[in-house]
Coordinates of C-alpha atoms in Angstrom, one line a residue:
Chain A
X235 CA -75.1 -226.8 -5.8
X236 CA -76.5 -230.2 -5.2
X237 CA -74.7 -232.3 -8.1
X238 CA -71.7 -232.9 -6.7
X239 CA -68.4 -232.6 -9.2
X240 CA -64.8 -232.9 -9.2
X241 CA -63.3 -230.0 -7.4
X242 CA -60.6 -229.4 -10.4
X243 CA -63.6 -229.1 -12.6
X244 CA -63.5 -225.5 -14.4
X245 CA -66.4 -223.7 -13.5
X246 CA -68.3 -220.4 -15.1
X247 CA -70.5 -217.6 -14.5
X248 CA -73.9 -218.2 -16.0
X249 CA -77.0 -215.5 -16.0
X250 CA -80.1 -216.7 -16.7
X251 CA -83.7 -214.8 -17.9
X252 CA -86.0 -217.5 -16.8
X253 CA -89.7 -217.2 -16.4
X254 CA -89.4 -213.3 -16.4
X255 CA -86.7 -214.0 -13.1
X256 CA -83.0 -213.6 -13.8
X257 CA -80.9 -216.5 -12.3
X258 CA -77.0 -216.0 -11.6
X259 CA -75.7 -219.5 -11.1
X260 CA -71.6 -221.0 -11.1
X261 CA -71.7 -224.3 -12.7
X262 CA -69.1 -226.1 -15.1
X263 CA -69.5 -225.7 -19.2
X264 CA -71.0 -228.8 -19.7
X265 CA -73.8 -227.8 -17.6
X266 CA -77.1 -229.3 -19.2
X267 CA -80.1 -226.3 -19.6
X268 CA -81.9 -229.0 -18.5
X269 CA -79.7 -229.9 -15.2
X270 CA -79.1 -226.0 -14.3
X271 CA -83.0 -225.1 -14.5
X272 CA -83.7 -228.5 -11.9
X273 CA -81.2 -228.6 -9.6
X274 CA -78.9 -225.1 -9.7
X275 CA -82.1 -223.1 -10.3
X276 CA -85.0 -225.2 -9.0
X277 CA -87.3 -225.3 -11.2
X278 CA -88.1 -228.8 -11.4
X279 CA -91.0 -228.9 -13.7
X280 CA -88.7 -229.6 -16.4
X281 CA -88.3 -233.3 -16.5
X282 CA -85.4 -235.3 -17.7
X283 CA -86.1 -238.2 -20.1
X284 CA -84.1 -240.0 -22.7
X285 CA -81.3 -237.1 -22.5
X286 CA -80.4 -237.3 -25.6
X287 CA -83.7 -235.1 -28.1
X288 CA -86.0 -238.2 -28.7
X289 CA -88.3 -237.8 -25.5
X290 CA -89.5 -234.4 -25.6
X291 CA -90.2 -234.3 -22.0
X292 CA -87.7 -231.3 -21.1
X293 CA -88.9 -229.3 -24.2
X294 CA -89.2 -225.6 -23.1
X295 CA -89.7 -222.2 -24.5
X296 CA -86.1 -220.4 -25.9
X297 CA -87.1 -217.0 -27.1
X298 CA -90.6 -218.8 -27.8
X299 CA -89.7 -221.0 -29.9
X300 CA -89.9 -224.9 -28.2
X301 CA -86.5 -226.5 -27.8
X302 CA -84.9 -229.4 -26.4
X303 CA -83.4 -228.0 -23.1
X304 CA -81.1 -231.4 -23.1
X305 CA -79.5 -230.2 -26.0
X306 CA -78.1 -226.9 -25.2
X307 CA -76.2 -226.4 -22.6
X308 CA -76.5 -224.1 -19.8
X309 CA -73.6 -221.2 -20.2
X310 CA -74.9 -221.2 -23.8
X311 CA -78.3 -219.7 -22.6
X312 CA -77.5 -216.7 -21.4
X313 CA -79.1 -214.2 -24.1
X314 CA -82.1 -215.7 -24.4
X315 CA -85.8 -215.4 -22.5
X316 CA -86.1 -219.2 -21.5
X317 CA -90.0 -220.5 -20.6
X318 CA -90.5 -223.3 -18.2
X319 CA -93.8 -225.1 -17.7
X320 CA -94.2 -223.2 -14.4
X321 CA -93.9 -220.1 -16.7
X322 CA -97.0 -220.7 -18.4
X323 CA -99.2 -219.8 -15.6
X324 CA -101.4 -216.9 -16.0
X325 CA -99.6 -213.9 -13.7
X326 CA -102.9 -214.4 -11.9
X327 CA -101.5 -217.9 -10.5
X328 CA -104.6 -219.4 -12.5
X329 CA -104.3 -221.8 -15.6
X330 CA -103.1 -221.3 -18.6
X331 CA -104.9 -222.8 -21.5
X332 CA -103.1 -225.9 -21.9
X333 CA -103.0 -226.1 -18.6
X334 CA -106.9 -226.0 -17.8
X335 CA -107.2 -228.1 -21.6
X336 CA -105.1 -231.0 -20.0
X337 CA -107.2 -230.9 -17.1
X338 CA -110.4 -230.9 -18.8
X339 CA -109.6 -233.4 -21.4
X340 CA -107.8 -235.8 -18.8
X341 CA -104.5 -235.3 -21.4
X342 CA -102.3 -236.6 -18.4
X343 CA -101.7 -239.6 -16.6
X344 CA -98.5 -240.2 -15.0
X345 CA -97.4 -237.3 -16.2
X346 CA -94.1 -237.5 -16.5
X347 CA -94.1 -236.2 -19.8
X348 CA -97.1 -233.6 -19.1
X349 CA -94.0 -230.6 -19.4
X350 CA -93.0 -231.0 -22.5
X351 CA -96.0 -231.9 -23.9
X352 CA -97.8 -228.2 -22.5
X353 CA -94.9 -226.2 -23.4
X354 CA -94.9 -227.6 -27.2
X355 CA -98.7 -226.6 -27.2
X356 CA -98.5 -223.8 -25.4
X357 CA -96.5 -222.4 -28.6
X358 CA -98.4 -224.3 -31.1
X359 CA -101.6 -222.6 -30.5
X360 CA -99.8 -219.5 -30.5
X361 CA -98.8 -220.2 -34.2
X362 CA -101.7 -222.1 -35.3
X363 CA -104.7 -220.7 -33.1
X364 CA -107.2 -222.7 -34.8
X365 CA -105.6 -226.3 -35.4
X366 CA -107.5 -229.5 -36.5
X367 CA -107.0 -233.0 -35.5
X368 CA -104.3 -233.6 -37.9
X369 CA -102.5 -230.2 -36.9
X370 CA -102.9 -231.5 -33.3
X371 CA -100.9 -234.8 -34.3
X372 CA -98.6 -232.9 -35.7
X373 CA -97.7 -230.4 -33.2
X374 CA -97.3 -233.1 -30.8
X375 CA -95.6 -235.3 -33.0
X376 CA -91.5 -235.3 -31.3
X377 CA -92.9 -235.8 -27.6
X378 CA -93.2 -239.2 -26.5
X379 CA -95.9 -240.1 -23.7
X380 CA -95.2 -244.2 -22.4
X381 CA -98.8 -244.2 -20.8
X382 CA -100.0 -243.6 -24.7
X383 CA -102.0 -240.9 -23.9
X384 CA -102.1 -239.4 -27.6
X385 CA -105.8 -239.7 -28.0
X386 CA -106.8 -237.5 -25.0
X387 CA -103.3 -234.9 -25.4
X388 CA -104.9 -234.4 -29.1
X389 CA -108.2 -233.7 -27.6
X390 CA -106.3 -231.3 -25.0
X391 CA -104.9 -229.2 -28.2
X392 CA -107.9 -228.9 -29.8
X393 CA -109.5 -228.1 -26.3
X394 CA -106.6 -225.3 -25.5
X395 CA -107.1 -223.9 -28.9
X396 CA -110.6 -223.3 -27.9
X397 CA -110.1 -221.9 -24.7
X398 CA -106.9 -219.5 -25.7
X399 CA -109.9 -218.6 -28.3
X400 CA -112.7 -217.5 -26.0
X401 CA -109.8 -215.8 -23.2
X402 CA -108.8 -213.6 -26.4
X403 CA -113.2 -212.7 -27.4
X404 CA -113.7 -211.8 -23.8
Chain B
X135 CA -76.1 -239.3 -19.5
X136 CA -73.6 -236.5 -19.5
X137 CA -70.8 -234.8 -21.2
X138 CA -66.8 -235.3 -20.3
X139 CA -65.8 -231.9 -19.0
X140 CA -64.5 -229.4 -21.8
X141 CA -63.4 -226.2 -22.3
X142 CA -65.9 -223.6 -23.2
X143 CA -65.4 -220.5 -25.2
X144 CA -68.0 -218.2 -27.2
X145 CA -66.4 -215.8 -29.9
X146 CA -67.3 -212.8 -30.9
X147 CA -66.2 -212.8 -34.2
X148 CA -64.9 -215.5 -37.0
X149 CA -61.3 -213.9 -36.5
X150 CA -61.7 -215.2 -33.1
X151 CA -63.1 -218.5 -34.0
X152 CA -60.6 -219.1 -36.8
X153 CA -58.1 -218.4 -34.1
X154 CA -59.4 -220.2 -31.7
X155 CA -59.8 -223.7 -33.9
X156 CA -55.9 -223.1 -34.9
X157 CA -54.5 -223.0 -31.4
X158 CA -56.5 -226.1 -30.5
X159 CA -57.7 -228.4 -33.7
X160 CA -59.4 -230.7 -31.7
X161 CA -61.6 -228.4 -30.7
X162 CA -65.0 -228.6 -32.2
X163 CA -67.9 -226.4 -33.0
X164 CA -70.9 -225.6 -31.7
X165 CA -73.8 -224.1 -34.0
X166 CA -77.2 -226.4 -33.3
X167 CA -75.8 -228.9 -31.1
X168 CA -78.9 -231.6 -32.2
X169 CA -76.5 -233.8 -33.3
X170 CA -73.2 -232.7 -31.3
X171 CA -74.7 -232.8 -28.1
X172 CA -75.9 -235.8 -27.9
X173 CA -72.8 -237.5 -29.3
X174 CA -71.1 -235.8 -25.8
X175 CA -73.8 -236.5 -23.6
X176 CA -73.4 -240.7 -24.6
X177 CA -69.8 -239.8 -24.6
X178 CA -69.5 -241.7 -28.0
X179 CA -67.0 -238.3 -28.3
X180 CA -65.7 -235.9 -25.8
X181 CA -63.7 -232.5 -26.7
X182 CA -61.2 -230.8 -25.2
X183 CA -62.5 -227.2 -26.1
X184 CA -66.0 -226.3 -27.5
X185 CA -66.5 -223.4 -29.2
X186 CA -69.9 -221.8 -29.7
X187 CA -70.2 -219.8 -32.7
X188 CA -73.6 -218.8 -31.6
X189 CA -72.4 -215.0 -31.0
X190 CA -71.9 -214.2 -34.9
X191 CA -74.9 -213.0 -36.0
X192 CA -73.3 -212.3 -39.2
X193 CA -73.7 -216.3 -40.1
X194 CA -77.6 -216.0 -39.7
X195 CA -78.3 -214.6 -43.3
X196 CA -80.3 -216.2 -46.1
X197 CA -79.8 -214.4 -49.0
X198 CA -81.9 -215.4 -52.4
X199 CA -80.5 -214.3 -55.7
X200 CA -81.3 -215.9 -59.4
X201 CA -78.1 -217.8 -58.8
X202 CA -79.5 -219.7 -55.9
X203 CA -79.7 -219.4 -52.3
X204 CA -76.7 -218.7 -49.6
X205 CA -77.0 -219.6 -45.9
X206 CA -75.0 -219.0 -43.3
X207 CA -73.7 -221.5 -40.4
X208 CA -76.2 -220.2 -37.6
X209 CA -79.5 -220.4 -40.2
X210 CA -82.0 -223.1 -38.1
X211 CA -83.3 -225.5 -40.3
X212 CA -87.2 -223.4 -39.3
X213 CA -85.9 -220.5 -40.6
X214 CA -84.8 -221.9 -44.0
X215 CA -87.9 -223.8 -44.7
X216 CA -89.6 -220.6 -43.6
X217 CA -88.1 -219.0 -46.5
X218 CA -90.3 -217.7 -49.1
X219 CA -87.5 -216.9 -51.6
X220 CA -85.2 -219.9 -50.8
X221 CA -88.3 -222.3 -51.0
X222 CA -88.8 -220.3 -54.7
X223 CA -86.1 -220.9 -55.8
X224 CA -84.7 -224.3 -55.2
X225 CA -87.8 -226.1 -53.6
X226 CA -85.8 -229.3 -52.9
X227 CA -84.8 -227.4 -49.9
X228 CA -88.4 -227.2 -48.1
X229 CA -89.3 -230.7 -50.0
X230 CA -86.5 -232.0 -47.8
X231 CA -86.2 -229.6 -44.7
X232 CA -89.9 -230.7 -43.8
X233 CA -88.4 -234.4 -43.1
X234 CA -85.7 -233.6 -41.1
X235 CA -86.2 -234.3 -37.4
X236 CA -89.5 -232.8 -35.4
X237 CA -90.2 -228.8 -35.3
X238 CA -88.5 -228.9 -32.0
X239 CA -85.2 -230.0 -33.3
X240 CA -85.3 -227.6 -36.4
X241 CA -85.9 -224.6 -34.3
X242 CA -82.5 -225.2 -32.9
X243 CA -80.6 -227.4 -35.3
X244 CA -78.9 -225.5 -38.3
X245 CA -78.5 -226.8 -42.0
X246 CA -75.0 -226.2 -42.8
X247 CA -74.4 -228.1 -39.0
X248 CA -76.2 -231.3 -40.8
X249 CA -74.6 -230.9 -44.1
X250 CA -70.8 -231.0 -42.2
X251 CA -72.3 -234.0 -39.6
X252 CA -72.7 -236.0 -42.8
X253 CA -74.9 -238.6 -41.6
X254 CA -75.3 -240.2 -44.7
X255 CA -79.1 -240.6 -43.1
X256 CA -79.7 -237.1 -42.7
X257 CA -81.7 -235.6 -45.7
X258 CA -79.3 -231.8 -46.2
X259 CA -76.3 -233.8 -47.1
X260 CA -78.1 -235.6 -49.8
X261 CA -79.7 -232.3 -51.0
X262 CA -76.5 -230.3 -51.4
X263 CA -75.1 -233.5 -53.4
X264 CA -77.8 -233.5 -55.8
X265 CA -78.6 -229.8 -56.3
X266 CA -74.8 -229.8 -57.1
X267 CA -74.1 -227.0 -54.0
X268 CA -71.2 -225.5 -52.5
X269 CA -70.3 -225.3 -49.2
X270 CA -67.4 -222.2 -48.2
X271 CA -65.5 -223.1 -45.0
X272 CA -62.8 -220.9 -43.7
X273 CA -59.5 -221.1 -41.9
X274 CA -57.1 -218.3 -40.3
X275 CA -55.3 -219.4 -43.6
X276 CA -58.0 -218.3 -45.6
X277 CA -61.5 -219.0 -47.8
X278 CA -62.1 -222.0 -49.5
X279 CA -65.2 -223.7 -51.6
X280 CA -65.7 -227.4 -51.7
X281 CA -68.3 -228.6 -54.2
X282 CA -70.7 -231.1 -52.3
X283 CA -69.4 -234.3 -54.3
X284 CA -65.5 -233.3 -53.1
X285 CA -67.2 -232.6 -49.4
X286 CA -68.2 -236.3 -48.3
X287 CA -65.8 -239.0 -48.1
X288 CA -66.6 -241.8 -45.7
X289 CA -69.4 -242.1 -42.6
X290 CA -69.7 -238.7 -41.1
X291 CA -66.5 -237.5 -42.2
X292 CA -66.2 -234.5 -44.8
X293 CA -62.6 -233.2 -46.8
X294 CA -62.8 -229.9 -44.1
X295 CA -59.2 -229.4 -42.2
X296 CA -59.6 -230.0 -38.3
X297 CA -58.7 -226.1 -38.6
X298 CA -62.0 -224.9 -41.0
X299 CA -65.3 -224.1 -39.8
X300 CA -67.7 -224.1 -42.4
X301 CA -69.5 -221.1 -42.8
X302 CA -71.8 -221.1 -45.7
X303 CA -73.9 -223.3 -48.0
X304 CA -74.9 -222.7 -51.4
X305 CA -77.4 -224.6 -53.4
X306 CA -78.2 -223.3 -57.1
X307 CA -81.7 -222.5 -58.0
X308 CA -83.9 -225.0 -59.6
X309 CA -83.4 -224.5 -63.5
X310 CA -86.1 -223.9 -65.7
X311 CA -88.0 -226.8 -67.0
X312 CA -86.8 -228.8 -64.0
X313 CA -89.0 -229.9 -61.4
X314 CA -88.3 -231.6 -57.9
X315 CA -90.1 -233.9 -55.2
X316 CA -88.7 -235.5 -51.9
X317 CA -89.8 -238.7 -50.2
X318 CA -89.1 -240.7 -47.3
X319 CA -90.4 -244.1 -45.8
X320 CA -89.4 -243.8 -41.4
X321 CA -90.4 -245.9 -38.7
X322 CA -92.2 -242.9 -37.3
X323 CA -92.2 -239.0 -39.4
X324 CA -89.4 -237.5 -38.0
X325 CA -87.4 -240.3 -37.5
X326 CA -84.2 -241.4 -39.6
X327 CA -85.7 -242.4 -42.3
X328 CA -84.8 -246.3 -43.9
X329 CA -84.5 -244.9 -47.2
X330 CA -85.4 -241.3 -48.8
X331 CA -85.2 -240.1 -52.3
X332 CA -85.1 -236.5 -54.1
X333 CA -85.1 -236.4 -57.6
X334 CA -84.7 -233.3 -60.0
X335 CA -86.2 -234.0 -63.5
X336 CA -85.5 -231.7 -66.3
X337 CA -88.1 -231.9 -69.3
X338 CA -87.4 -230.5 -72.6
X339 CA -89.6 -227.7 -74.2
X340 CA -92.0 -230.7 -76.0
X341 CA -92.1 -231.7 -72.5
X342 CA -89.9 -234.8 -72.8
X343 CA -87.7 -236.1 -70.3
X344 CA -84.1 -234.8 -70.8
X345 CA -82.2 -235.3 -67.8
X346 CA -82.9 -237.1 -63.9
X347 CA -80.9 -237.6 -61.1
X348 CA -82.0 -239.2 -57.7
X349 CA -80.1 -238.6 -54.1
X350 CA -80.8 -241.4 -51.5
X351 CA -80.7 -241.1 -47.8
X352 CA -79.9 -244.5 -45.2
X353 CA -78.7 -246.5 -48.2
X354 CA -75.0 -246.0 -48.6
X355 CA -72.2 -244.7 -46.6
X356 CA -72.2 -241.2 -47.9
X357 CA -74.6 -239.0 -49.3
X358 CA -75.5 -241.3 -52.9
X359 CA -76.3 -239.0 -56.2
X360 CA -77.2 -241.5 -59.3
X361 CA -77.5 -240.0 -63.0
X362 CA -80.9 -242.2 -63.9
X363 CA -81.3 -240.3 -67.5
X364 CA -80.2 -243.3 -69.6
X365 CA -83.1 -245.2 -67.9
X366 CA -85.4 -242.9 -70.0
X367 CA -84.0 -243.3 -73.4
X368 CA -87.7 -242.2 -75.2
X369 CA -88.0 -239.6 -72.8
X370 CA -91.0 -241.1 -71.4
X371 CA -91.7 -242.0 -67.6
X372 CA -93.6 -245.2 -67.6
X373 CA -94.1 -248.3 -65.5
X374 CA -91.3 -250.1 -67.2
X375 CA -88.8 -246.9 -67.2
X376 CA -89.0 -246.1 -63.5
X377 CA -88.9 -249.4 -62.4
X378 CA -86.1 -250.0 -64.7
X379 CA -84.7 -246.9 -63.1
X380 CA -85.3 -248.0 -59.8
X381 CA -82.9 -251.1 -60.6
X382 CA -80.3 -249.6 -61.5
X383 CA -80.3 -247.0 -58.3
X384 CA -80.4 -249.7 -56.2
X385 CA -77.0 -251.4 -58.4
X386 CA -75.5 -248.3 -57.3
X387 CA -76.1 -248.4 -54.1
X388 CA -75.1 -250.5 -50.9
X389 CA -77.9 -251.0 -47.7
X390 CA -76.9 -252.0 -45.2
X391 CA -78.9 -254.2 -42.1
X392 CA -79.9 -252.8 -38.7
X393 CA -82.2 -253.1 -36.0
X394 CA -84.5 -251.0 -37.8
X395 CA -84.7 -252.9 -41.3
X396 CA -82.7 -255.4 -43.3
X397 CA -80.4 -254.4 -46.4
X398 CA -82.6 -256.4 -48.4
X399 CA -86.0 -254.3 -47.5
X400 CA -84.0 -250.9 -47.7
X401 CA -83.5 -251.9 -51.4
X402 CA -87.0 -252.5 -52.0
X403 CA -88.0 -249.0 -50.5
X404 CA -85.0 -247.1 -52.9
X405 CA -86.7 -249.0 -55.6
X406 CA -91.0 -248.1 -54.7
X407 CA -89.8 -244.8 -53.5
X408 CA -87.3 -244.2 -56.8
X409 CA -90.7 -244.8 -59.1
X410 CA -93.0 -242.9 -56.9
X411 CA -90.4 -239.8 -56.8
X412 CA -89.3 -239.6 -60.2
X413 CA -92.7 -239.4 -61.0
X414 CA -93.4 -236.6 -58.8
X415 CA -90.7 -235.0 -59.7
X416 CA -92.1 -235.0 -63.4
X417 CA -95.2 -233.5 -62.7
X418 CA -94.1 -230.8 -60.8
X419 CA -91.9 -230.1 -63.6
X420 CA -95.4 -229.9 -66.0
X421 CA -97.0 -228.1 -63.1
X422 CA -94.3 -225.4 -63.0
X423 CA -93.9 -225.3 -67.1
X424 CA -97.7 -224.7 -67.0
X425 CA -97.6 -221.8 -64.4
X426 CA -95.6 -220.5 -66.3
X427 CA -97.1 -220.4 -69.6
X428 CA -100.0 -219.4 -67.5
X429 CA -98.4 -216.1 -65.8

């Protein structure tokens, strides 16, 4: 464990299904999702913003549906399939198509919000395969990006849409 | 920013829960968490005990009937405005449930969770207040129903017993000849809004207006319902009626300044938003009297 806490500090048994990998971890009840997936699991492409919903930026997959992973806590994630941004990989290692989109369309720059922002997508176009701009705006709408990326991350939607469209025709 | 240590415990049934909130009434309870967790995490409040009621499935029901529509404590706030039935038959739910928060937060937040935070800024406490619902909490001493105008009675605070956990809403169905329409003006969508508006508006069979009432959101300390029918003594709605109407909402009701807006612009938006939603709310009362007629 690398957060360091108060030895009297109850702690609990937590399994968790993430990324298709099950994770048995110890770690007190007010565990953060967000804090057990980066430091008691690893999986540090979750990033921690405002910590309290606003930011978006640890947004992540619960049972497909994008949540804020700041806002549950850990122990309270244990019957649930929980996506990551590393989890959107093709099993093939290569990109996914918000990945590639984001690439293409230059929809990052510092990228500190770039996780939240593809996980959000990455379900959107699953629920709306063929969005316009105005869709795009929308499904982005609760992450925040402080380099103001929004133009080029709209394009990236419309771009991923696209793509997830020709990977399903071929 | 994280939460002071707790106590964590997950029941398995409301028995359990009930029993649980008895031994320890300063416990609190944990359905969405939207609004609870971050409360924790700035430490504005801290709990001894949490208990997640996220293992009774049995609170996850919408049911529809011609009375109106019944959810349960675990419904998200996605799932009710995903509702075919419950948008049929009171559509002042998905007028509303389309306002509150971003997709992300509905998917996990639940409705009855935001009716008993009372945030006199979020937009299902207002609703249940002006579609005259009911919300049933429970106890280990028993059932009870609060109507929604006995449920709010000072900033976030509702008449439930440290000991209840409220496990159902009810709202009744929209009546016939009624019509409905929801509003908001926010820094951002999906922000708090500075002031929202719903308004149902009941029209006689000639098509005259009978009866309007208007709930307002981020303009008083509670969840504000206002009776605006005597604003419409001829039955019509006209520039002079709904402005007149407008006044006499915001007479009623008490802004207040923040960082975000000053008491005195939070009035003006009650009273542009007041005219532009009673108006609404008029024609979809013609539009649904015509589909009618029409089917």
């Amino acid at each position: 464990m690398t957060m360091s806490e108060p030895t009297s500090e109850e702690t609990v048994p937590v399994r968790l299904h993430v990324n298709g990998v099950t994770h048995d971890i110890v770690v007190p009840p007010r565990r953060l999702l967000s804090d057990a997936l980066r430091h008691d699991i690893g999986l540090t492409g979750t990033h921690v913003g405002c910590e309290h919903g606003v930011c978006g930026a640890c947004t992540i997959l619960v049972d497909g549906a994008p949540s804020r992973a700041c806002l549950m806590f850990a122990v309270g994630a244990q019957d649930v399939e929980l996506t990551t941004v590393e989890g959107l990989t093709h099993e093939d290692g290569s990109l996914s198509p918000v990945q590639q989109a984001f690439k293409d369309c230059h929809g990052l720059q510092c990228g500190f919000c770039t996780p939240g922002f593809l996980t959000t997508i990455a379900a959107g176009i699953r629920d709306n395969p063929d969005p316009d701009r105005e869709d795009a705006r929308d499904m982005i709408a609760g992450n925040l990006c402080r380099c103001t990326g929004y133009q080029n991350i709209v394009a990236s939607v419309l771009r991923a849409a696209e793509i997830q469209r020709e990977e399903e025709a071929s | 920013m994280k939460p002071a240590p707790f106590t964590y415990r997950r029941p398995t049934s409301l028995t359990e829960a009930l029993d649980l909130l008895a031994q320890e009434p300063e416990a609190k309870v944990l359905a969405g968490g939207q609004s609870l967790v971050p409360l924790l995490s700035m430490r504005l409040s801290s709990v001894p005990v949490l208990i997640d009621i996220n293992g009774l499935p049995d609170l996850a029901r919408v049911t529809v009937d011609d009375s109106g529509v019944r959810f349960g404590a675990l419904v998200r706030h996605s799932d009710l405005l995903a509702h075919e039935g419950a948008a049929a038959a009171q559509p002042l739910l998905a007028a509303a449930l389309r306002h509150v928060a971003h997709p992300t937060i509905r998917n996990r937040g639940t409705t009855v969770g935001s009716i008993v935070h009372a945030d006199a800024s979020g937009e299902m406490p207002m609703i249940l207040r002006l579609a005259d619902g009911t919300l049933t909490v429970a106890s280990s001493r028993g059932r009870r129903e609060i109507a929604a105008r006995d449920l709010f009675v000072g900033p976030l605070e509702t008449s439930l017993a440290a000991d209840e956990i409220a496990v159902e809403a009810f709202v009744p169905a929209l009546p016939a000849g009624s019509g409905v329409a929801f509003d908001e003006v926010a820094r951002r969508h999906g922000d708090y809004a500075l002031c929202g508006v719903g308004a149902v508006v009941a029209l006689d069979g000639a098509g005259s207006v009978e009866h309007v009432r208007a709930g307002y959101v981020s303009v008083s300390e509670t969840p504000a319902v206002v009776d605006l029918t005597e604003c419409f003594p001829d039955g019509e709605m006209t520039a002079r009626t709904l402005a007149a109407a407008g006044e006499m909402a915001v007479g009623q009701l008490d802004p207040e300044s923040d960082i975000h807006g000053t008491a005195d612009y939070r009035a003006q938006l009650a009273r542009a938003l007041t005219a532009r939603v009673l108006k609404a709310a008029q024609d979809d009362a013609r539009a649904r009297a015509a589909q009618k007629v029409s089917s």
